[in-house]
Each structure stands twice: as C-alpha cells, then as structure tokens.
Amino acid sequence: MPPCVLATHPDDVPLLTALSALADPVRIQLVRDLADHPDWALSCSNFDVPVGRAAKSHHFSVLRDAGLVEQRDQGPKRLNRLRREEFDARFPGLLDLALRADEAD
C-alpha cells in the first residue's frame, strides 16, 4: 500500500478546528461525496465542486488537518478516504449531523 499523505489524527484535533472544517459548503460536499463511496475509490479529480485545482487542494488540506480525510498517492492520482470511524470516535454524532442534508442546503 502506498504511503499516505501526512494527516492529523482526529484525536489531536480541537473541536473548533473540526467545526470550521465542516462549516464550508465546498468541504461539506467533498465529505458527503466521500461518504457515498468506498475508501480509496475517489481521486481528487473525481469531485465536482465549483472551485479550481488550487482551491480544491486547499480544501483537502483543511480536511486533512481536521482529521476528516486521509489521502494516498497511487501513480499520478491522489486517492481519498473519509476517516469516519476515527472521527466518530473523537466527535460522536458530529459527522452524522454534517452529512445529513437539510433544507438550508
């Protein structure tokens, strides 16, 4: 298995960092897309969000720093995994709330 891109473990993430990461509409969409797919199934280019490559890279960095996403390089692709189990252990119920679509979206 290829090495993973450096990511913060959810146990080391303050609550405000987690909330901030989940407060952005683009990042919520990235997390929701990951939740709908198996681990390591989506590369960064598979996400249809209304931002350019540099901004998308920034959003993934924020998600990694918040302990939500793990990434690994496989050839020219960077594959992604939602760290749901680890994040849920640190912040029970928070990801469920974020993933729940509501009328405000």
PDB file of C-alpha atoms in Angstrom:
ATOM      1  CA  MET A   1       0.000   0.000   0.000  1.00  0.00           C
ATOM      2  CA  PRO A   2       1.442   3.426  -0.932  1.00  0.00           C
ATOM      3  CA  PRO A   3       2.273   5.781   1.915  1.00  0.00           C
ATOM      4  CA  CYS A   4      -0.372   8.246   2.995  1.00  0.00           C
ATOM      5  CA  VAL A   5      -0.074  11.989   2.779  1.00  0.00           C
ATOM      6  CA  LEU A   6       0.606  13.419   6.216  1.00  0.00           C
ATOM      7  CA  ALA A   7      -2.698  13.950   8.025  1.00  0.00           C
ATOM      8  CA  THR A   8      -3.666  14.916  11.541  1.00  0.00           C
ATOM      9  CA  HIS A   9      -5.222  12.162  13.618  1.00  0.00           C
ATOM     10  CA  PRO A  10      -8.711  13.126  14.860  1.00  0.00           C
ATOM     11  CA  ASP A  11      -7.573  12.591  18.480  1.00  0.00           C
ATOM     12  CA  ASP A  12      -5.300  15.625  18.027  1.00  0.00           C
ATOM     13  CA  VAL A  13      -7.986  17.913  16.571  1.00  0.00           C
ATOM     14  CA  PRO A  14      -9.655  20.630  18.674  1.00  0.00           C
ATOM     15  CA  LEU A  15     -13.435  20.892  18.359  1.00  0.00           C
ATOM     16  CA  LEU A  16     -13.273  24.351  16.751  1.00  0.00           C
ATOM     17  CA  THR A  17     -10.945  23.030  14.033  1.00  0.00           C
ATOM     18  CA  ALA A  18     -13.404  20.234  13.248  1.00  0.00           C
ATOM     19  CA  LEU A  19     -16.351  22.627  13.198  1.00  0.00           C
ATOM     20  CA  SER A  20     -14.504  25.093  10.994  1.00  0.00           C
ATOM     21  CA  ALA A  21     -13.592  22.366   8.504  1.00  0.00           C
ATOM     22  CA  LEU A  22     -17.219  21.294   8.274  1.00  0.00           C
ATOM     23  CA  ALA A  23     -18.571  24.850   8.003  1.00  0.00           C
ATOM     24  CA  ASP A  24     -17.556  25.410   4.377  1.00  0.00           C
ATOM     25  CA  PRO A  25     -20.020  24.330   1.636  1.00  0.00           C
ATOM     26  CA  VAL A  26     -17.275  23.018  -0.668  1.00  0.00           C
ATOM     27  CA  ARG A  27     -15.727  20.936   2.102  1.00  0.00           C
ATOM     28  CA  ILE A  28     -19.118  19.589   3.144  1.00  0.00           C
ATOM     29  CA  GLN A  29     -19.667  18.484  -0.457  1.00  0.00           C
ATOM     30  CA  LEU A  30     -16.270  16.766  -0.537  1.00  0.00           C
ATOM     31  CA  VAL A  31     -17.054  14.949   2.723  1.00  0.00           C
ATOM     32  CA  ARG A  32     -20.520  13.941   1.512  1.00  0.00           C
ATOM     33  CA  ASP A  33     -19.099  12.598  -1.743  1.00  0.00           C
ATOM     34  CA  LEU A  34     -16.515  10.587   0.173  1.00  0.00           C
ATOM     35  CA  ALA A  35     -19.188   9.210   2.498  1.00  0.00           C
ATOM     36  CA  ASP A  36     -21.077   7.891  -0.538  1.00  0.00           C
ATOM     37  CA  HIS A  37     -18.109   5.897  -1.890  1.00  0.00           C
ATOM     38  CA  PRO A  38     -15.830   3.116  -0.642  1.00  0.00           C
ATOM     39  CA  ASP A  39     -12.449   4.043   0.853  1.00  0.00           C
ATOM     40  CA  TRP A  40      -9.796   4.962  -1.694  1.00  0.00           C
ATOM     41  CA  ALA A  41     -12.304   4.924  -4.604  1.00  0.00           C
ATOM     42  CA  LEU A  42     -12.144   8.641  -5.470  1.00  0.00           C
ATOM     43  CA  SER A  43      -9.182  10.623  -6.688  1.00  0.00           C
ATOM     44  CA  CYS A  44      -9.131  14.379  -6.241  1.00  0.00           C
ATOM     45  CA  SER A  45     -10.164  14.854  -9.880  1.00  0.00           C
ATOM     46  CA  ASN A  46     -13.399  12.872  -9.297  1.00  0.00           C
ATOM     47  CA  PHE A  47     -15.014  15.628  -7.231  1.00  0.00           C
ATOM     48  CA  ASP A  48     -17.334  18.051  -9.000  1.00  0.00           C
ATOM     49  CA  VAL A  49     -17.067  21.213  -6.918  1.00  0.00           C
ATOM     50  CA  PRO A  50     -17.205  24.828  -8.153  1.00  0.00           C
ATOM     51  CA  VAL A  51     -13.552  25.682  -7.431  1.00  0.00           C
ATOM     52  CA  GLY A  52     -10.254  25.404  -9.274  1.00  0.00           C
ATOM     53  CA  ARG A  53      -7.493  22.893  -8.619  1.00  0.00           C
ATOM     54  CA  ALA A  54      -5.576  25.113  -6.184  1.00  0.00           C
ATOM     55  CA  ALA A  55      -8.685  25.859  -4.131  1.00  0.00           C
ATOM     56  CA  LYS A  56      -9.672  22.183  -4.126  1.00  0.00           C
ATOM     57  CA  SER A  57      -6.185  21.304  -2.891  1.00  0.00           C
ATOM     58  CA  HIS A  58      -6.580  23.856  -0.097  1.00  0.00           C
ATOM     59  CA  HIS A  59      -9.945  22.392   0.923  1.00  0.00           C
ATOM     60  CA  PHE A  60      -8.448  18.890   1.092  1.00  0.00           C
ATOM     61  CA  SER A  61      -5.612  20.257   3.216  1.00  0.00           C
ATOM     62  CA  VAL A  62      -8.124  21.732   5.677  1.00  0.00           C
ATOM     63  CA  LEU A  63      -9.963  18.387   5.806  1.00  0.00           C
ATOM     64  CA  ARG A  64      -6.684  16.519   6.434  1.00  0.00           C
ATOM     65  CA  ASP A  65      -5.711  18.974   9.181  1.00  0.00           C
ATOM     66  CA  ALA A  66      -9.110  18.413  10.810  1.00  0.00           C
ATOM     67  CA  GLY A  67      -8.626  14.645  10.803  1.00  0.00           C
ATOM     68  CA  LEU A  68     -11.521  14.054   8.404  1.00  0.00           C
ATOM     69  CA  VAL A  69      -9.686  12.834   5.333  1.00  0.00           C
ATOM     70  CA  GLU A  70      -6.721  10.628   4.630  1.00  0.00           C
ATOM     71  CA  GLN A  71      -5.023  10.665   1.229  1.00  0.00           C
ATOM     72  CA  ARG A  72      -2.512   8.456  -0.547  1.00  0.00           C
ATOM     73  CA  ASP A  73      -0.776   8.753  -3.868  1.00  0.00           C
ATOM     74  CA  GLN A  74      -1.237   5.989  -6.405  1.00  0.00           C
ATOM     75  CA  GLY A  75       0.658   6.735  -9.576  1.00  0.00           C
ATOM     76  CA  PRO A  76      -0.469  10.142 -10.826  1.00  0.00           C
ATOM     77  CA  LYS A  77      -3.640  10.071  -8.714  1.00  0.00           C
ATOM     78  CA  ARG A  78      -4.244  11.106  -5.122  1.00  0.00           C
ATOM     79  CA  LEU A  79      -6.885   8.809  -3.616  1.00  0.00           C
ATOM     80  CA  ASN A  80      -9.038   9.769  -0.658  1.00  0.00           C
ATOM     81  CA  ARG A  81     -10.638   8.131   2.354  1.00  0.00           C
ATOM     82  CA  LEU A  82     -13.085   9.589   4.837  1.00  0.00           C
ATOM     83  CA  ARG A  83     -11.789   8.781   8.327  1.00  0.00           C
ATOM     84  CA  ARG A  84     -15.297   8.222   9.585  1.00  0.00           C
ATOM     85  CA  GLU A  85     -14.602   5.663  12.296  1.00  0.00           C
ATOM     86  CA  GLU A  86     -11.720   7.638  13.807  1.00  0.00           C
ATOM     87  CA  PHE A  87     -13.571  10.974  13.550  1.00  0.00           C
ATOM     88  CA  ASP A  88     -16.747   9.494  15.068  1.00  0.00           C
ATOM     89  CA  ALA A  89     -14.722   8.169  17.996  1.00  0.00           C
ATOM     90  CA  ARG A  90     -13.384  11.681  18.687  1.00  0.00           C
ATOM     91  CA  PHE A  91     -16.585  13.644  17.921  1.00  0.00           C
ATOM     92  CA  PRO A  92     -19.574  11.278  18.265  1.00  0.00           C
ATOM     93  CA  GLY A  93     -22.510  12.358  16.104  1.00  0.00           C
ATOM     94  CA  LEU A  94     -20.833  15.415  14.551  1.00  0.00           C
ATOM     95  CA  LEU A  95     -20.202  13.819  11.168  1.00  0.00           C
ATOM     96  CA  ASP A  96     -23.729  12.391  11.091  1.00  0.00           C
ATOM     97  CA  LEU A  97     -25.103  15.912  11.533  1.00  0.00           C
ATOM     98  CA  ALA A  98     -22.829  17.300   8.835  1.00  0.00           C
ATOM     99  CA  LEU A  99     -23.753  14.560   6.371  1.00  0.00           C
ATOM    100  CA  ARG A 100     -27.468  14.972   6.910  1.00  0.00           C
ATOM    101  CA  ALA A 101     -28.885  17.031   4.085  1.00  0.00           C
ATOM    102  CA  ASP A 102     -31.360  19.628   5.237  1.00  0.00           C
ATOM    103  CA  GLU A 103     -33.476  22.345   3.692  1.00  0.00           C
ATOM    104  CA  ALA A 104     -30.816  25.015   4.340  1.00  0.00           C
ATOM    105  CA  ASP A 105     -28.528  23.395   1.763  1.00  0.00           C
TER     106      ASP A 105
END
